Coordinates of C-alpha atoms in Angstrom, one line a residue:
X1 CA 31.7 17.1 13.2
X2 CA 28.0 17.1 12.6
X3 CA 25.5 15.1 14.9
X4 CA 24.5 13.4 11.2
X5 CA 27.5 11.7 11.0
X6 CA 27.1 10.0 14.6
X7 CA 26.0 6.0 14.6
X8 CA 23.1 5.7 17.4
X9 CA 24.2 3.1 19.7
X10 CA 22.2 -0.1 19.4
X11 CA 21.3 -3.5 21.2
X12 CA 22.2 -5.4 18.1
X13 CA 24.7 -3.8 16.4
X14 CA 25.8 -4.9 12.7
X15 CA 29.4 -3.4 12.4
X16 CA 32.2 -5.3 13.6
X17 CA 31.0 -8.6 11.0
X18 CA 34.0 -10.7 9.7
X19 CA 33.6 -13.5 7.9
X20 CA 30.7 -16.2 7.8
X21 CA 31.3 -17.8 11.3
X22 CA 30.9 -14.2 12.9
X23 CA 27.7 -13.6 11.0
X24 CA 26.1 -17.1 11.6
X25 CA 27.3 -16.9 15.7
X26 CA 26.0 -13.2 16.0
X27 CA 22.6 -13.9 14.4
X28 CA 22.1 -16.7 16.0
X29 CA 22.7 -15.6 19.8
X30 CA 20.7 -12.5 18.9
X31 CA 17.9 -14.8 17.7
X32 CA 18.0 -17.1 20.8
X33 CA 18.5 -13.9 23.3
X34 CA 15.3 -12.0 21.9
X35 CA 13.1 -15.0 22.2
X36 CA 14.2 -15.5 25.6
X37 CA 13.4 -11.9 26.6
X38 CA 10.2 -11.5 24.6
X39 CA 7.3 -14.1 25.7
X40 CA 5.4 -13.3 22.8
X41 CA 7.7 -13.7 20.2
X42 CA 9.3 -16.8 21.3
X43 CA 6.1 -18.5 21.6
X44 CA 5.1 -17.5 18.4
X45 CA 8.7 -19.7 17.0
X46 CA 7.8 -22.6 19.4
X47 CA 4.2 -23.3 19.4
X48 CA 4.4 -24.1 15.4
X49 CA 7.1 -27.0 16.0
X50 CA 5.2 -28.8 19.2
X51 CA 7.1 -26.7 21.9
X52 CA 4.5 -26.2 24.9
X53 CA 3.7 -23.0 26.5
X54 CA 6.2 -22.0 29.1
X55 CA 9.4 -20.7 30.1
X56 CA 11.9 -20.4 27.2
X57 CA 15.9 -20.8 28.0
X58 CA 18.4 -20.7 25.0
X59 CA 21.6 -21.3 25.1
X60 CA 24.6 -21.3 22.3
X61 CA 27.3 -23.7 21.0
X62 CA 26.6 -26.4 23.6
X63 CA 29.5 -29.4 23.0
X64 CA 28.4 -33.1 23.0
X65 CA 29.6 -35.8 22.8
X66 CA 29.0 -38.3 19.8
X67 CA 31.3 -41.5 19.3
X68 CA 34.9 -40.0 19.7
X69 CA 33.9 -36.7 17.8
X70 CA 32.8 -33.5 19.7
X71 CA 30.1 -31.4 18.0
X72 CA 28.9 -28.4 19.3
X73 CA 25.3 -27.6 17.6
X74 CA 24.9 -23.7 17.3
X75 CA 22.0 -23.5 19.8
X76 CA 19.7 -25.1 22.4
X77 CA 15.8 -24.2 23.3
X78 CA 14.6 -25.7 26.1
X79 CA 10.6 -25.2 27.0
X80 CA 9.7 -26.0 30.4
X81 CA 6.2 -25.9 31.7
X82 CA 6.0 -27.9 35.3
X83 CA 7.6 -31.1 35.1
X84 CA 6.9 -31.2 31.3
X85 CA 9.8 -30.0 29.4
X86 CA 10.7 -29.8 25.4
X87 CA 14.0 -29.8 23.9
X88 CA 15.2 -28.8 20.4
X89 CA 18.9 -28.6 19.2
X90 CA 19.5 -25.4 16.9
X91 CA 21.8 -25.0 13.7
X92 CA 21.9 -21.9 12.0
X93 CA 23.0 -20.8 8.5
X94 CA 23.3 -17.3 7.0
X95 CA 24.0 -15.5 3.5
X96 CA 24.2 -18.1 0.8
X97 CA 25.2 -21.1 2.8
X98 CA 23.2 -23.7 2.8
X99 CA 22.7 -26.8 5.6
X100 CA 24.4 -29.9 5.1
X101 CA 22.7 -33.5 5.6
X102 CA 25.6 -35.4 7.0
X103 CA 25.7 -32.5 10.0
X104 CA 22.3 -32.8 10.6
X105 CA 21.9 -36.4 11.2
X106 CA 24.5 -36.2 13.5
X107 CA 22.5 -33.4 15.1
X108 CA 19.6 -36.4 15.1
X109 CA 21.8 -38.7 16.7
X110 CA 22.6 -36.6 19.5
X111 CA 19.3 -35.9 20.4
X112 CA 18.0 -39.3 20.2
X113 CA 20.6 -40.2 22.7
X114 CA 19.6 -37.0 25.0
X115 CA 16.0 -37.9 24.4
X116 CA 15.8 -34.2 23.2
X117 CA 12.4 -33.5 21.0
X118 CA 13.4 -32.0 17.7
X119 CA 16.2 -30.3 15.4
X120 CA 15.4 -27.0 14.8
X121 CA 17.5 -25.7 11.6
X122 CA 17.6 -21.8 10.5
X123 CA 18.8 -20.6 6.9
X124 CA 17.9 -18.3 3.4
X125 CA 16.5 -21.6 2.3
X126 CA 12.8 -21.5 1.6
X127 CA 11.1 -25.1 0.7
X128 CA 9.0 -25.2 -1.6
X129 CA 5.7 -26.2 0.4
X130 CA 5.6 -25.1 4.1
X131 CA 6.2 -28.3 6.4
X132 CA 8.7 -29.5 4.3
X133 CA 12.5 -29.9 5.0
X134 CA 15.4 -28.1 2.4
X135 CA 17.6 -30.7 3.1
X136 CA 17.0 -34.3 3.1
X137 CA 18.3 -36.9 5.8
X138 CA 17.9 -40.4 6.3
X139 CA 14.1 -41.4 7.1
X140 CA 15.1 -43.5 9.6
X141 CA 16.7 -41.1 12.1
X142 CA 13.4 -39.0 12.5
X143 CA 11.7 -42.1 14.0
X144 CA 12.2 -40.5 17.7
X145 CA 13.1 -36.9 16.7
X146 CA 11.5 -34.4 14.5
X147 CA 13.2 -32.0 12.2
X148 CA 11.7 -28.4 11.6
X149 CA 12.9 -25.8 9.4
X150 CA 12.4 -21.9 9.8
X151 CA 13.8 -19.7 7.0
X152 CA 14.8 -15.8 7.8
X153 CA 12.6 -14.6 6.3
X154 CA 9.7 -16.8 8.5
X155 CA 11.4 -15.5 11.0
X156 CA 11.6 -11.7 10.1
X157 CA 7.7 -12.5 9.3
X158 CA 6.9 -13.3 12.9
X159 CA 8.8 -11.0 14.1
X160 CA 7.3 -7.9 12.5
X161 CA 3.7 -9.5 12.7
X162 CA 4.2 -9.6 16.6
X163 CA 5.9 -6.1 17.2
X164 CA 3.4 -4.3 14.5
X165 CA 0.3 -6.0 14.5
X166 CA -0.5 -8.7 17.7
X167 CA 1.0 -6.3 20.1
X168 CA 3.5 -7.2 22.9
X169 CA 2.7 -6.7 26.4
X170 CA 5.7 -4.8 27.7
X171 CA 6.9 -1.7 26.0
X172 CA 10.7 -2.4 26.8
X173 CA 10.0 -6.2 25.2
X174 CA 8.3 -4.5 22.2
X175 CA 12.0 -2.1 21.9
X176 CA 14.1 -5.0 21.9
X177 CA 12.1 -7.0 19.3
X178 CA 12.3 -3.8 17.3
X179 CA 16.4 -4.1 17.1
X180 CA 16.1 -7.3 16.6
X181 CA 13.8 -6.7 13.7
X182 CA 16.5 -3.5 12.6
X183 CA 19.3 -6.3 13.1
X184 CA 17.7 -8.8 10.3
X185 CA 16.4 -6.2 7.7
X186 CA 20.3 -4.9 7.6
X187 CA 22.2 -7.1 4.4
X188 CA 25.2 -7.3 6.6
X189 CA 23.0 -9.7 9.6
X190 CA 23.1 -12.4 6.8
X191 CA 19.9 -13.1 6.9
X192 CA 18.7 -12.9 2.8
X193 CA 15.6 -12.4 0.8
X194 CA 14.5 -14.7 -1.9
X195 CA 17.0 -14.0 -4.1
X196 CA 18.1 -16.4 -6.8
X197 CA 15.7 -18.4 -9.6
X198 CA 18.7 -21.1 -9.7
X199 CA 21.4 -22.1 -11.9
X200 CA 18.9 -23.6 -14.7
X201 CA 16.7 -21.2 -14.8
X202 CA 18.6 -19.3 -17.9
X203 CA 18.5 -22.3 -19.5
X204 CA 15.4 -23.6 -19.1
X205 CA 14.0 -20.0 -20.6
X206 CA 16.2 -20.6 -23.3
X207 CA 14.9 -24.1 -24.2
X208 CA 11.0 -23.0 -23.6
X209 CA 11.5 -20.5 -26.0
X210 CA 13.2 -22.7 -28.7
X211 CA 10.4 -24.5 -28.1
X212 CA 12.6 -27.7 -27.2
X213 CA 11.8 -28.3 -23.7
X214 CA 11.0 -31.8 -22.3
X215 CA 8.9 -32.3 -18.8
X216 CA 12.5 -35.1 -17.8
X217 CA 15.4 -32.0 -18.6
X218 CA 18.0 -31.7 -16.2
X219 CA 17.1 -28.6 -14.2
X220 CA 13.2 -28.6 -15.0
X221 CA 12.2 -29.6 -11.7
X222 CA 14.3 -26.8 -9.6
X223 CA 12.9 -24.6 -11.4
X224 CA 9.7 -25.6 -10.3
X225 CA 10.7 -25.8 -7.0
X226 CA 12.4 -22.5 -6.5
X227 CA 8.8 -20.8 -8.5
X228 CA 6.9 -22.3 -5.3
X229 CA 9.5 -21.4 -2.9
X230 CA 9.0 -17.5 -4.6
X231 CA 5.6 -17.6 -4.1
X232 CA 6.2 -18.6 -0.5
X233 CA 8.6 -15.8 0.2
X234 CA 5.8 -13.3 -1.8
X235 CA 2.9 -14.6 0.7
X236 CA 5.5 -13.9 3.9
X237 CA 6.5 -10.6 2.5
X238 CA 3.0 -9.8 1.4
X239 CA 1.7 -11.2 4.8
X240 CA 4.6 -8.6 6.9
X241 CA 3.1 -5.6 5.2
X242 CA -0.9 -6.2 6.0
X243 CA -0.5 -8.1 9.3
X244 CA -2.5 -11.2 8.3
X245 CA -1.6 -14.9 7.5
X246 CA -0.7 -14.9 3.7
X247 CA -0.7 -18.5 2.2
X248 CA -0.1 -20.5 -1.1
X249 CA -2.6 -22.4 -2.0
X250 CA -2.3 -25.9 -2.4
X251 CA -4.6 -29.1 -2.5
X252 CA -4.5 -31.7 0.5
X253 CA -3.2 -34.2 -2.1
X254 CA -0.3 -31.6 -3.0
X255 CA 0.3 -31.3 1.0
X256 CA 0.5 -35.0 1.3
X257 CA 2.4 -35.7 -1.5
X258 CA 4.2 -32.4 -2.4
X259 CA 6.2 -34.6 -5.7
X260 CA 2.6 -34.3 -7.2
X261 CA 2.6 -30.6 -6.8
X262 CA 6.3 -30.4 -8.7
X263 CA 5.2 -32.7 -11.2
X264 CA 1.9 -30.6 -11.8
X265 CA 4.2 -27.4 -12.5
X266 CA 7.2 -29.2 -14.8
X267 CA 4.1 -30.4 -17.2
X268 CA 2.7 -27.3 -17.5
X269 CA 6.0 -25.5 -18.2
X270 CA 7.2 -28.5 -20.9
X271 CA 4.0 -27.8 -22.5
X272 CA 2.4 -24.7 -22.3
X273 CA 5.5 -22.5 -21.5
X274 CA 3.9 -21.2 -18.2
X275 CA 4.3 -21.7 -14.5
X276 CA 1.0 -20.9 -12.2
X277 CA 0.2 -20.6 -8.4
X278 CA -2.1 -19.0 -6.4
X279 CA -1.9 -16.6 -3.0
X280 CA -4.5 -16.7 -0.2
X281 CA -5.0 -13.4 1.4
X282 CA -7.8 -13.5 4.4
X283 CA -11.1 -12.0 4.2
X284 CA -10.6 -11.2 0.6
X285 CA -12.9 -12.1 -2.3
X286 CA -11.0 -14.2 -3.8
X287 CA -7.6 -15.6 -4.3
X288 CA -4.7 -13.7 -5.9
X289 CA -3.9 -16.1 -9.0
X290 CA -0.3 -15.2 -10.5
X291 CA 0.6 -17.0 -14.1
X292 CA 4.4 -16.9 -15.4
X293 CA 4.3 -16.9 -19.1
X294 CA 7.7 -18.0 -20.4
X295 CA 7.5 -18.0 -24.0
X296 CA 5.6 -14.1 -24.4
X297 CA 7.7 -13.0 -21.4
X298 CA 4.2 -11.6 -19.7
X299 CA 2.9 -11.9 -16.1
X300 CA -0.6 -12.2 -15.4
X301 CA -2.6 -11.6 -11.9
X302 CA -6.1 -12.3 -11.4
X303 CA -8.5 -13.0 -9.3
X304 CA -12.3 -14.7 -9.7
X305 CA -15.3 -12.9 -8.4
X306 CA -18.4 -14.4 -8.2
X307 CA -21.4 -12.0 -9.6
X308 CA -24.3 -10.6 -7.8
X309 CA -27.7 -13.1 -7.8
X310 CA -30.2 -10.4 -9.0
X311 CA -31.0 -7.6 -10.6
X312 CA -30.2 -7.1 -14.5
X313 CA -26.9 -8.4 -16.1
X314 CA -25.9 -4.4 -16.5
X315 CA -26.7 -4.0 -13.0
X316 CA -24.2 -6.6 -12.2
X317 CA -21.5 -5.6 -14.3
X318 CA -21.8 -1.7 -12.9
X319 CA -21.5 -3.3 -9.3
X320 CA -18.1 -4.3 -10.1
X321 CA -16.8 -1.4 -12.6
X322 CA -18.3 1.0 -9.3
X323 CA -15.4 -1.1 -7.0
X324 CA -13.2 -0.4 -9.8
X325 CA -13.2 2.9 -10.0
X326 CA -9.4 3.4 -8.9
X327 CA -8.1 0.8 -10.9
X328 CA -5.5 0.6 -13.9
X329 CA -7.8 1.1 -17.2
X330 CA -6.3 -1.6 -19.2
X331 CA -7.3 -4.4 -16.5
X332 CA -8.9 -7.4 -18.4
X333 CA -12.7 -8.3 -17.2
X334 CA -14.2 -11.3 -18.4
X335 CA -17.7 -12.1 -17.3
X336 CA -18.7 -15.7 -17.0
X337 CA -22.1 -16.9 -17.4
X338 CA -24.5 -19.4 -15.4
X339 CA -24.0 -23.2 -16.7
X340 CA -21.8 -21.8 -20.0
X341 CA -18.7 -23.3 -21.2
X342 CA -15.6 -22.1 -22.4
X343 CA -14.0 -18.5 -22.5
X344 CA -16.8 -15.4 -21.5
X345 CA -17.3 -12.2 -23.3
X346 CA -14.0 -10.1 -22.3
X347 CA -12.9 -6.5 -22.3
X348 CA -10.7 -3.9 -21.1
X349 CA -12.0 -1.5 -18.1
X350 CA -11.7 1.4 -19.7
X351 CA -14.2 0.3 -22.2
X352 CA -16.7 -1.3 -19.6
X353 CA -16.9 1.9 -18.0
X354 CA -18.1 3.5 -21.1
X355 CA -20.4 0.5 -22.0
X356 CA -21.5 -2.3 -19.5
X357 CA -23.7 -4.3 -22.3
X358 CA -20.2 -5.3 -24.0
X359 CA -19.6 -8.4 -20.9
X360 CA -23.8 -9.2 -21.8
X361 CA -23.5 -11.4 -24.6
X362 CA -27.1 -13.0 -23.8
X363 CA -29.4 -10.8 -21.5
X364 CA -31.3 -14.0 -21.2
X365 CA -28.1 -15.5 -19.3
X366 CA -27.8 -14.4 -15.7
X367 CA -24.1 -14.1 -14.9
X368 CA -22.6 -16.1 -12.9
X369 CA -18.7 -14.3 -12.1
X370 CA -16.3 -12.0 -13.1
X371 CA -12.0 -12.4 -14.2
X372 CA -10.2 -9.3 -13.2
X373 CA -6.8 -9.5 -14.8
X374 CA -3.7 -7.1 -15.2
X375 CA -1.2 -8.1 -17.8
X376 CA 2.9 -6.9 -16.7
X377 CA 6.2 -7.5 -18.5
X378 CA 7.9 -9.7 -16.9
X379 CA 11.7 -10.1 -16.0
X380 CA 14.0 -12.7 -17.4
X381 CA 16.8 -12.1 -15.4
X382 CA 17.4 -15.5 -12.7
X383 CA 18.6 -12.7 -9.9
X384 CA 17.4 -9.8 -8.2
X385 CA 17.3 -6.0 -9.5
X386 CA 16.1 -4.6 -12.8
X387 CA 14.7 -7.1 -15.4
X388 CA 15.0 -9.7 -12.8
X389 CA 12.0 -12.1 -12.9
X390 CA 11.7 -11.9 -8.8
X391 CA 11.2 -8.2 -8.9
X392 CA 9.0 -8.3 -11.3
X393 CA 6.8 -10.8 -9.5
X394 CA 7.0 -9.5 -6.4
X395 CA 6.0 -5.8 -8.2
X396 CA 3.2 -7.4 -9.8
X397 CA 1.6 -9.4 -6.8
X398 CA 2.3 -5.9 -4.6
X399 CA 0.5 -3.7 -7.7
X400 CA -2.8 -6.0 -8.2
X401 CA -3.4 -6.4 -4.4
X402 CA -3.3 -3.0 -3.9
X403 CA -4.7 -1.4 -7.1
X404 CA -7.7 -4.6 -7.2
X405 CA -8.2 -7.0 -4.7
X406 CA -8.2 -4.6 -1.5
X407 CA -10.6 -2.5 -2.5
X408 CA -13.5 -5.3 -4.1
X409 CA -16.1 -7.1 -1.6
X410 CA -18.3 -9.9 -2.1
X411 CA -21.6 -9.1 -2.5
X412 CA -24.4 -9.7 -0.6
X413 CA -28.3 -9.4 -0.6
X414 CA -29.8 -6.6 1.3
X415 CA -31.7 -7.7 4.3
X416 CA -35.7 -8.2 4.1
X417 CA -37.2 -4.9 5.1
X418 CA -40.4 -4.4 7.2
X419 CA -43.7 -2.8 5.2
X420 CA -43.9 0.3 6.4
X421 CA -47.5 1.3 9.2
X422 CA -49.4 4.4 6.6
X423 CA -50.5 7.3 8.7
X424 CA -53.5 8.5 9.6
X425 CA -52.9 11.2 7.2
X426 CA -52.2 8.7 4.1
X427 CA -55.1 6.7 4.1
X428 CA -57.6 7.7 1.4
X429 CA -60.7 8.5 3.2
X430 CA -63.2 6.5 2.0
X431 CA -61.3 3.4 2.2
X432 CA -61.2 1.7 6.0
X433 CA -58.1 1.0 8.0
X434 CA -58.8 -2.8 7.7
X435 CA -58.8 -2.9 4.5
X436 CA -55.6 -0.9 4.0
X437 CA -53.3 -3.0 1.1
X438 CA -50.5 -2.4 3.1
X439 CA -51.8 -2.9 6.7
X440 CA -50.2 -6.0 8.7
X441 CA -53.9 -7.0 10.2
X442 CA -55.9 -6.3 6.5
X443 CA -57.6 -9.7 5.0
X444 CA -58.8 -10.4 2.2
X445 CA -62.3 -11.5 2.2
X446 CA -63.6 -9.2 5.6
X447 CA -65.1 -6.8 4.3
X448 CA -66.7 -5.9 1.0
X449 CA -63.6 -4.3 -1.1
X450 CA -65.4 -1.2 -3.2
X451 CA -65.1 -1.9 -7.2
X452 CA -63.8 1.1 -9.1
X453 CA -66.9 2.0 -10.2
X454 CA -68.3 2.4 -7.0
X455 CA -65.6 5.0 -5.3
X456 CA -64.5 6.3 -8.3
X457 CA -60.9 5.0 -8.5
X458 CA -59.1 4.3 -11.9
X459 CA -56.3 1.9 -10.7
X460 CA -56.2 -0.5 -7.9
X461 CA -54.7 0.3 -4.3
X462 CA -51.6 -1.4 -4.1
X463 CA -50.1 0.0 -7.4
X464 CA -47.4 1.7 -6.1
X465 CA -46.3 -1.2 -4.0
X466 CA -45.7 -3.4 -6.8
X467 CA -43.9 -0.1 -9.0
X468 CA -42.1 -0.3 -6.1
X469 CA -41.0 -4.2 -5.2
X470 CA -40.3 -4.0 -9.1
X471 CA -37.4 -1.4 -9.2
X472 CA -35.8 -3.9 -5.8
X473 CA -36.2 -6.6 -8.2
X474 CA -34.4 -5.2 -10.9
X475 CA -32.1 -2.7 -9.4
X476 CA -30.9 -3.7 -5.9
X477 CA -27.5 -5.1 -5.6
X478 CA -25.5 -4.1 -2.6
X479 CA -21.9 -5.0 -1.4
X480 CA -21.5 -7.0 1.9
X481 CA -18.9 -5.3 4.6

């Protein structure tokens, strides 16, 4: 037998999973176990959900008591931190099973009467706006005790961020994260990707198309819903792979209120066919804008740049086509001008490189930004594989971050530059240092300048310094770092 077909030993294994109640008690202990043994990482789960800094202790299916029932939650955190300690009770769901609200207010109960903090619950589940529960309870019984929810794939987020990007302290810590990380990548752990549009999202297509689809259909608001929660689960992934704090973006009325947020989405879908959100990515120039189109079938990225403030419009538009160089030809560009209205003068890439005057409809109009688009097929399929409409989002965000957006920077002015001291050897030599045009200590008015006539020169001094402050005027345009 060849050493290929030998299984390396591991901290975590996968094999040996039957059933749903193996997979949820194995993922969970593993979980609880890691963040106990790696500082880092379990601080990095606590800190979010109001646990202080300190020592973290987990335990698993701990039994309570509540009225003449015994329930034992899957899990326990305990934070302590001098005499200050924080207490969370932990339930845990894997694959496609989903939390249920009857078992969690119990959960609520029970930690109201053991003056716990919070109800921490763990599933595939991704809400639609970060801070906001799956699974709705009575108001009531989170007077004295908060409810948090952490999907797997938040989870696997943290986890790879920590390992691969924050660094942890101890290299034997940093190995056991890894398996852990191994663990929840594997399909058998339980712990899913984004992987379902819902069940009326075939039928919602259908009715957009037919053109008979009304904002108050059965089914029209899940579908908004699960759109956000995929644009949640494309910022995490997207965030895992670059190390960096991906976001949606959403307005503070939309945090507060995330119905108005829903709402926004099931009227633009009734009547324009289309579903829109946008990404946040840090220290990029703009944000990644993804728009579903329904009724063509066609995904569109893009992201707003705002044009340089001087030089000619040419100028301008070459300072972007330059950071373009690498990109697809048949990207959209639209150029936007200062105080216009309305749709700017657009064109693919291919041709702008060719011929920058096509995005100058009025030289007289400085331009204000730039629309970088790319234009996919999109998937229809409610699922995950080919033609599915989660691939093919997921592809499209991944392609126009990667082929655009990472490789444009804002621009920024060049800083002032100091006039330059002539030499000894430059100066004409029958004109005096003093009165120099581009010595600091010249003045106008010390001493008598010499007309043309009388030394014989044809054009005045500074000529070639105004030649020269012309071209910055007209030409400069630099990008910032």
């Amino acid at each position: 037998m060849t050493e290929e077909s030998w299984h390396e030993a591991r901290l975590i294994p996968t094999s040996g999973i039957n059933g749903a109640e193996e997979q949820e008690r194995r993922a969970t202990s593993a979980l609880l176990a890691v963040m106990t043994a790696v500082r880092e990482f379990g601080r990095a789960l606590t800190k979010p959900i109001g646990a202080p800094a300190g020592n973290v202790e987990t335990y698993i299916e701990v039994p309570f008591i509540l009225g003449e029932k015994k329930l034992f939650p899957d899990g326990l955190v305990r934070v302590s931190r001098g005499q200050k300690s924080w207490t969370a009770l932990v339930e845990v769901k894997t694959g496609s099973n989903e939390l249920v609200a009857e078992q969690l207010e119990n959960y609520l109960d029970i930690a109201r009467e053991q003056g716990f903090d919070a109800v921490l619950t763990i599933s595939n589940e991704i809400p639609a706006i970060a801070g906001q529960h799956p699974t709705k309870v009575d108001k009531r019984k989170l007077r004295k005790v908060a409810m948090h929810h952490l999907s797997w794939t938040k989870v696997l987020t943290e986890a790879v961020m920590q390992k691969e990007f924050r660094g942890i302290a101890d290299p034997d810590q940093a190995w056991i994260l890894g398996e852990l990380i191994r663990y929840l990548e594997h399909p058998r752990s339980g712990a899913l990707e984004f992987d379902d549009m819902g069940e009326t999202w075939v039928g919602t297509r259908n009715a957009i198309a037919a053109g008979t689809l009304r904002p108050t259909d059965n089914g029209v608001s899940e579908v908004a819903n699960r759109f956000d929660a995929l644009l949640r689960f494309a910022s995490l992934r997207l965030g895992r792979q670059l190390g960096a704090e991906v976001t949606p973006v959403l307005a503070r009325k939309e945090l507060a209120d995330p119905s108005l947020r829903t709402q926004s989405l099931i009227e633009t879908l009734a009547h324009d066919g289309t579903l829109c959100g946008a990404i946040r990515i840090p220290d990029t120039v703009g944000e990644l804008v993804v728009t579903a189109d329904l009724r063509a079938g066609r995904l569109t990225c893009h992201v707003d740049v705002d044009a340089p403030k001087e030089g000619r419009q040419t100028t301008r538009v070459n300072w972007l086509v330059r950071q373009l160089k690498n990109a697809p030809p048949d990207l959209r560009v639209e150029a936007f001008v200062m105080h216009g209205r309305g749709a700017g003068a657009a064109e693919l890439l291919k041709v702008v490189r060719d011929d920058p005057t096509v995005l100058v409809s009025d030289p007289a109009k400085d331009l204000r930004s730039f629309r970088v688009a790319l234009s996919l097929p999109m998937g229809s399929k409610r699922g995950r594989g080919r033609g599915s409409f989660i691939d093919s989002l997921l592809a499209a965000v991944d392609t126009f971050y990667g082929e655009v957006i990472q490789h444009v920077k804002a621009w920024s002015a060049a800083p002032p530059r100091l006039r330059p001291e002539p030499d000894a050897a430059e100066r004409q030599p029958d004109v005096p240092p003093a009165l120099v045009s581009t010595s600091l200590s010249s003045q106008d008015g010390a001493e008598a300048v010499p007309t043309a006539a009388e030394d014989g020169a044809a054009e005045p001094l500074n000529e070639g310094i105004n030649d020269e402050a012309e071209d910055a005027a007209e030409g400069e345009v630099t990008t910032g770092a």
